[in-house]
């Protein structure tokens, strides 16, 4: 019996097994947050809360599909929302982000195995910090965008120096983490185009479609899951 490695199906299967092995041996796992760790898109929820939901949701689809640069989409969406500090705080209090089923167990399992877990998000730090606290992820393991407000609480833009405000920002964060901590196997898990682009420098990418399926990401992912329980099962093989 001879394996024909020119067969694309065989090649994908080989690479899929390698991706699974990298995940099992990972020393760091980076999760996207919106539509991955939590069930909603934070920026869309903020827009709805501020009464401009439809216009902003359309921009989010473009950003996640990769048809406009992330920074352009972020700038345009925030110029529509123009939320105050008070509105952001009220959103978090009245509509706290909803964790995706299985994420708490997965993060707990990774922590038990001494795997470092990071949240790397194009969303907003004020929302992501709330999520990290629920998952026992240290705040210094959070990389996200910072909203800026004037002293009276009015919207003043966002911090454009944060790497996560750029299209390839998640990759920049992963490169920095590898350099700083000496990680050998870093896995990126997420639902969107900006997550897929982070591999490389991530050693493996796992596409997540448990909340929303983005076709471009699904087609280009060697390993695509719709439940975090699939990842827990993989860890049980160790």
GROMACS .gro file of C-alpha atoms in nm:
model
  238
    1UNK     CA    1   0.000   0.000   0.000
    2UNK     CA    2   0.149   0.331  -0.108
    3UNK     CA    3   0.031   0.671   0.016
    4UNK     CA    4   0.005   0.926  -0.262
    5UNK     CA    5   0.106   1.256  -0.100
    6UNK     CA    6  -0.002   1.450  -0.408
    7UNK     CA    7  -0.360   1.370  -0.309
    8UNK     CA    8  -0.482   1.698  -0.149
    9UNK     CA    9  -0.715   1.511   0.089
   10UNK     CA   10  -0.426   1.305   0.229
   11UNK     CA   11  -0.214   1.620   0.268
   12UNK     CA   12  -0.491   1.800   0.456
   13UNK     CA   13  -0.541   1.500   0.685
   14UNK     CA   14  -0.166   1.492   0.758
   15UNK     CA   15  -0.163   1.863   0.841
   16UNK     CA   16  -0.481   1.830   1.048
   17UNK     CA   17  -0.308   1.570   1.266
   18UNK     CA   18  -0.007   1.803   1.301
   19UNK     CA   19  -0.239   2.090   1.405
   20UNK     CA   20  -0.398   1.867   1.669
   21UNK     CA   21  -0.055   1.765   1.796
   22UNK     CA   22   0.058   2.129   1.824
   23UNK     CA   23  -0.260   2.202   2.025
   24UNK     CA   24  -0.193   1.909   2.259
   25UNK     CA   25   0.166   2.029   2.310
   26UNK     CA   26   0.089   2.404   2.322
   27UNK     CA   27   0.267   2.615   2.583
   28UNK     CA   28   0.036   2.911   2.505
   29UNK     CA   29  -0.316   2.942   2.361
   30UNK     CA   30  -0.451   3.275   2.238
   31UNK     CA   31  -0.826   3.318   2.207
   32UNK     CA   32  -1.017   3.576   2.011
   33UNK     CA   33  -1.305   3.709   2.224
   34UNK     CA   34  -1.605   3.836   2.023
   35UNK     CA   35  -1.807   3.545   1.874
   36UNK     CA   36  -1.545   3.303   2.010
   37UNK     CA   37  -1.503   3.324   2.388
   38UNK     CA   38  -1.829   3.519   2.413
   39UNK     CA   39  -2.142   3.462   2.207
   40UNK     CA   40  -2.180   3.816   2.075
   41UNK     CA   41  -1.974   4.085   1.898
   42UNK     CA   42  -1.903   4.346   2.167
   43UNK     CA   43  -1.899   4.638   1.922
   44UNK     CA   44  -2.237   4.535   1.778
   45UNK     CA   45  -2.386   4.510   2.128
   46UNK     CA   46  -2.250   4.856   2.210
   47UNK     CA   47  -2.397   4.993   1.884
   48UNK     CA   48  -2.740   4.841   1.960
   49UNK     CA   49  -2.726   4.986   2.311
   50UNK     CA   50  -2.651   5.330   2.159
   51UNK     CA   51  -2.932   5.296   1.901
   52UNK     CA   52  -2.718   5.252   1.585
   53UNK     CA   53  -2.713   4.871   1.563
   54UNK     CA   54  -2.795   4.804   1.196
   55UNK     CA   55  -2.537   5.041   1.045
   56UNK     CA   56  -2.258   4.902   1.261
   57UNK     CA   57  -2.347   4.533   1.212
   58UNK     CA   58  -2.303   4.581   0.836
   59UNK     CA   59  -1.952   4.722   0.894
   60UNK     CA   60  -1.866   4.429   1.125
   61UNK     CA   61  -1.955   4.178   0.851
   62UNK     CA   62  -1.719   4.360   0.613
   63UNK     CA   63  -1.440   4.367   0.873
   64UNK     CA   64  -1.473   4.001   0.968
   65UNK     CA   65  -1.501   3.892   0.606
   66UNK     CA   66  -1.175   4.071   0.530
   67UNK     CA   67  -1.315   4.308   0.264
   68UNK     CA   68  -1.193   4.627   0.440
   69UNK     CA   69  -0.892   4.682   0.670
   70UNK     CA   70  -0.964   4.630   1.037
   71UNK     CA   71  -0.854   4.980   1.140
   72UNK     CA   72  -1.080   5.140   0.875
   73UNK     CA   73  -1.377   4.934   0.991
   74UNK     CA   74  -1.307   5.012   1.358
   75UNK     CA   75  -1.272   5.387   1.291
   76UNK     CA   76  -1.591   5.400   1.083
   77UNK     CA   77  -1.796   5.199   1.334
   78UNK     CA   78  -1.682   5.406   1.632
   79UNK     CA   79  -1.753   5.731   1.445
   80UNK     CA   80  -2.115   5.611   1.415
   81UNK     CA   81  -2.144   5.487   1.777
   82UNK     CA   82  -1.964   5.771   1.960
   83UNK     CA   83  -2.040   5.609   2.296
   84UNK     CA   84  -1.981   5.785   2.628
   85UNK     CA   85  -1.795   5.626   2.919
   86UNK     CA   86  -2.128   5.609   3.106
   87UNK     CA   87  -2.292   5.416   2.817
   88UNK     CA   88  -2.006   5.162   2.808
   89UNK     CA   89  -2.026   5.106   3.184
   90UNK     CA   90  -2.405   5.068   3.168
   91UNK     CA   91  -2.379   4.817   2.883
   92UNK     CA   92  -2.142   4.597   3.087
   93UNK     CA   93  -2.370   4.621   3.392
   94UNK     CA   94  -2.705   4.572   3.212
   95UNK     CA   95  -2.592   4.331   2.937
   96UNK     CA   96  -2.276   4.153   3.055
   97UNK     CA   97  -2.103   3.946   2.785
   98UNK     CA   98  -2.231   3.586   2.761
   99UNK     CA   99  -1.963   3.316   2.772
  100UNK     CA  100  -1.974   3.051   2.498
  101UNK     CA  101  -2.063   2.703   2.623
  102UNK     CA  102  -1.756   2.501   2.720
  103UNK     CA  103  -1.505   2.789   2.728
  104UNK     CA  104  -1.475   2.796   3.108
  105UNK     CA  105  -1.400   2.422   3.122
  106UNK     CA  106  -1.148   2.451   2.837
  107UNK     CA  107  -0.959   2.744   2.994
  108UNK     CA  108  -0.961   2.571   3.336
  109UNK     CA  109  -0.819   2.253   3.176
  110UNK     CA  110  -0.546   2.449   2.995
  111UNK     CA  111  -0.454   2.628   3.319
  112UNK     CA  112  -0.437   2.292   3.503
  113UNK     CA  113  -0.186   2.178   3.241
  114UNK     CA  114   0.022   2.494   3.295
  115UNK     CA  115  -0.063   2.629   2.950
  116UNK     CA  116  -0.062   3.009   2.941
  117UNK     CA  117  -0.393   3.151   2.814
  118UNK     CA  118  -0.423   3.494   2.650
  119UNK     CA  119  -0.718   3.694   2.519
  120UNK     CA  120  -0.619   3.874   2.198
  121UNK     CA  121  -0.907   4.084   2.074
  122UNK     CA  122  -0.992   4.357   1.828
  123UNK     CA  123  -1.270   4.444   2.075
  124UNK     CA  124  -1.257   4.678   2.370
  125UNK     CA  125  -1.044   4.625   2.676
  126UNK     CA  126  -1.318   4.737   2.918
  127UNK     CA  127  -1.541   4.449   2.796
  128UNK     CA  128  -1.259   4.195   2.753
  129UNK     CA  129  -1.130   4.255   3.108
  130UNK     CA  130  -1.476   4.165   3.238
  131UNK     CA  131  -1.452   3.835   3.042
  132UNK     CA  132  -1.096   3.762   3.161
  133UNK     CA  133  -1.206   3.797   3.524
  134UNK     CA  134  -1.481   3.537   3.470
  135UNK     CA  135  -1.225   3.296   3.321
  136UNK     CA  136  -0.948   3.359   3.579
  137UNK     CA  137  -0.718   3.491   3.306
  138UNK     CA  138  -0.475   3.753   3.445
  139UNK     CA  139  -0.532   4.107   3.318
  140UNK     CA  140  -0.174   4.126   3.189
  141UNK     CA  141  -0.270   3.841   2.952
  142UNK     CA  142  -0.531   4.065   2.784
  143UNK     CA  143  -0.453   4.245   2.456
  144UNK     CA  144  -0.738   4.458   2.322
  145UNK     CA  145  -0.828   4.806   2.203
  146UNK     CA  146  -0.866   5.097   2.443
  147UNK     CA  147  -1.148   5.345   2.404
  148UNK     CA  148  -1.057   5.705   2.489
  149UNK     CA  149  -1.285   5.953   2.664
  150UNK     CA  150  -1.261   6.323   2.748
  151UNK     CA  151  -1.262   6.424   3.115
  152UNK     CA  152  -1.641   6.475   3.098
  153UNK     CA  153  -1.690   6.116   2.977
  154UNK     CA  154  -1.760   6.197   2.611
  155UNK     CA  155  -1.614   5.974   2.339
  156UNK     CA  156  -1.265   6.079   2.224
  157UNK     CA  157  -1.166   5.797   1.988
  158UNK     CA  158  -0.950   5.490   2.044
  159UNK     CA  159  -0.584   5.429   2.115
  160UNK     CA  160  -0.436   5.378   1.766
  161UNK     CA  161  -0.100   5.267   1.909
  162UNK     CA  162  -0.245   4.933   2.027
  163UNK     CA  163  -0.132   4.651   1.793
  164UNK     CA  164  -0.485   4.503   1.801
  165UNK     CA  165  -0.621   4.810   1.618
  166UNK     CA  166  -0.437   4.697   1.300
  167UNK     CA  167  -0.533   4.425   1.051
  168UNK     CA  168  -0.228   4.212   1.137
  169UNK     CA  169  -0.224   4.319   1.501
  170UNK     CA  170  -0.299   3.978   1.649
  171UNK     CA  171   0.006   3.836   1.472
  172UNK     CA  172   0.218   4.119   1.615
  173UNK     CA  173   0.095   4.034   1.966
  174UNK     CA  174   0.181   3.665   1.916
  175UNK     CA  175   0.529   3.749   1.783
  176UNK     CA  176   0.587   3.969   2.088
  177UNK     CA  177   0.464   3.694   2.326
  178UNK     CA  178   0.698   3.438   2.165
  179UNK     CA  179   0.990   3.676   2.195
  180UNK     CA  180   0.909   3.776   2.552
  181UNK     CA  181   0.827   3.431   2.696
  182UNK     CA  182   1.012   3.195   2.461
  183UNK     CA  183   0.695   3.002   2.369
  184UNK     CA  184   0.758   2.721   2.117
  185UNK     CA  185   0.400   2.617   2.034
  186UNK     CA  186   0.141   2.897   2.024
  187UNK     CA  187  -0.212   2.823   1.904
  188UNK     CA  188  -0.459   3.092   1.791
  189UNK     CA  189  -0.831   3.012   1.817
  190UNK     CA  190  -1.096   3.236   1.664
  191UNK     CA  191  -1.386   3.289   1.426
  192UNK     CA  192  -1.263   3.572   1.204
  193UNK     CA  193  -1.023   3.677   0.929
  194UNK     CA  194  -0.797   3.865   1.174
  195UNK     CA  195  -0.752   3.541   1.373
  196UNK     CA  196  -0.664   3.335   1.066
  197UNK     CA  197  -0.407   3.599   0.964
  198UNK     CA  198  -0.224   3.547   1.295
  199UNK     CA  199  -0.092   3.206   1.177
  200UNK     CA  200   0.199   3.243   1.121
  201UNK     CA  201   0.347   3.363   1.358
  202UNK     CA  202   0.112   3.134   1.556
  203UNK     CA  203   0.224   2.773   1.508
  204UNK     CA  204  -0.134   2.657   1.453
  205UNK     CA  205  -0.478   2.807   1.397
  206UNK     CA  206  -0.810   2.652   1.498
  207UNK     CA  207  -1.119   2.802   1.337
  208UNK     CA  208  -1.422   2.832   1.566
  209UNK     CA  209  -1.776   2.834   1.430
  210UNK     CA  210  -1.979   2.774   1.745
  211UNK     CA  211  -2.144   3.117   1.738
  212UNK     CA  212  -2.111   3.227   1.376
  213UNK     CA  213  -1.965   3.054   1.069
  214UNK     CA  214  -1.753   3.277   0.845
  215UNK     CA  215  -1.719   3.085   0.520
  216UNK     CA  216  -1.377   3.223   0.424
  217UNK     CA  217  -1.234   3.118   0.760
  218UNK     CA  218  -1.397   2.774   0.750
  219UNK     CA  219  -1.257   2.703   0.403
  220UNK     CA  220  -0.905   2.806   0.500
  221UNK     CA  221  -0.887   2.634   0.840
  222UNK     CA  222  -0.707   2.300   0.866
  223UNK     CA  223  -0.901   2.232   1.186
  224UNK     CA  224  -1.246   2.388   1.222
  225UNK     CA  225  -1.462   2.319   1.527
  226UNK     CA  226  -1.811   2.428   1.628
  227UNK     CA  227  -1.782   2.338   1.997
  228UNK     CA  228  -1.511   2.385   2.259
  229UNK     CA  229  -1.589   2.031   2.373
  230UNK     CA  230  -1.410   1.906   2.058
  231UNK     CA  231  -1.094   2.073   2.190
  232UNK     CA  232  -1.145   1.933   2.541
  233UNK     CA  233  -1.174   1.583   2.389
  234UNK     CA  234  -0.842   1.634   2.213
  235UNK     CA  235  -0.672   1.730   2.541
  236UNK     CA  236  -0.812   1.415   2.706
  237UNK     CA  237  -0.597   1.207   2.465
  238UNK     CA  238  -0.279   1.323   2.636
   0.00000   0.00000   0.00000
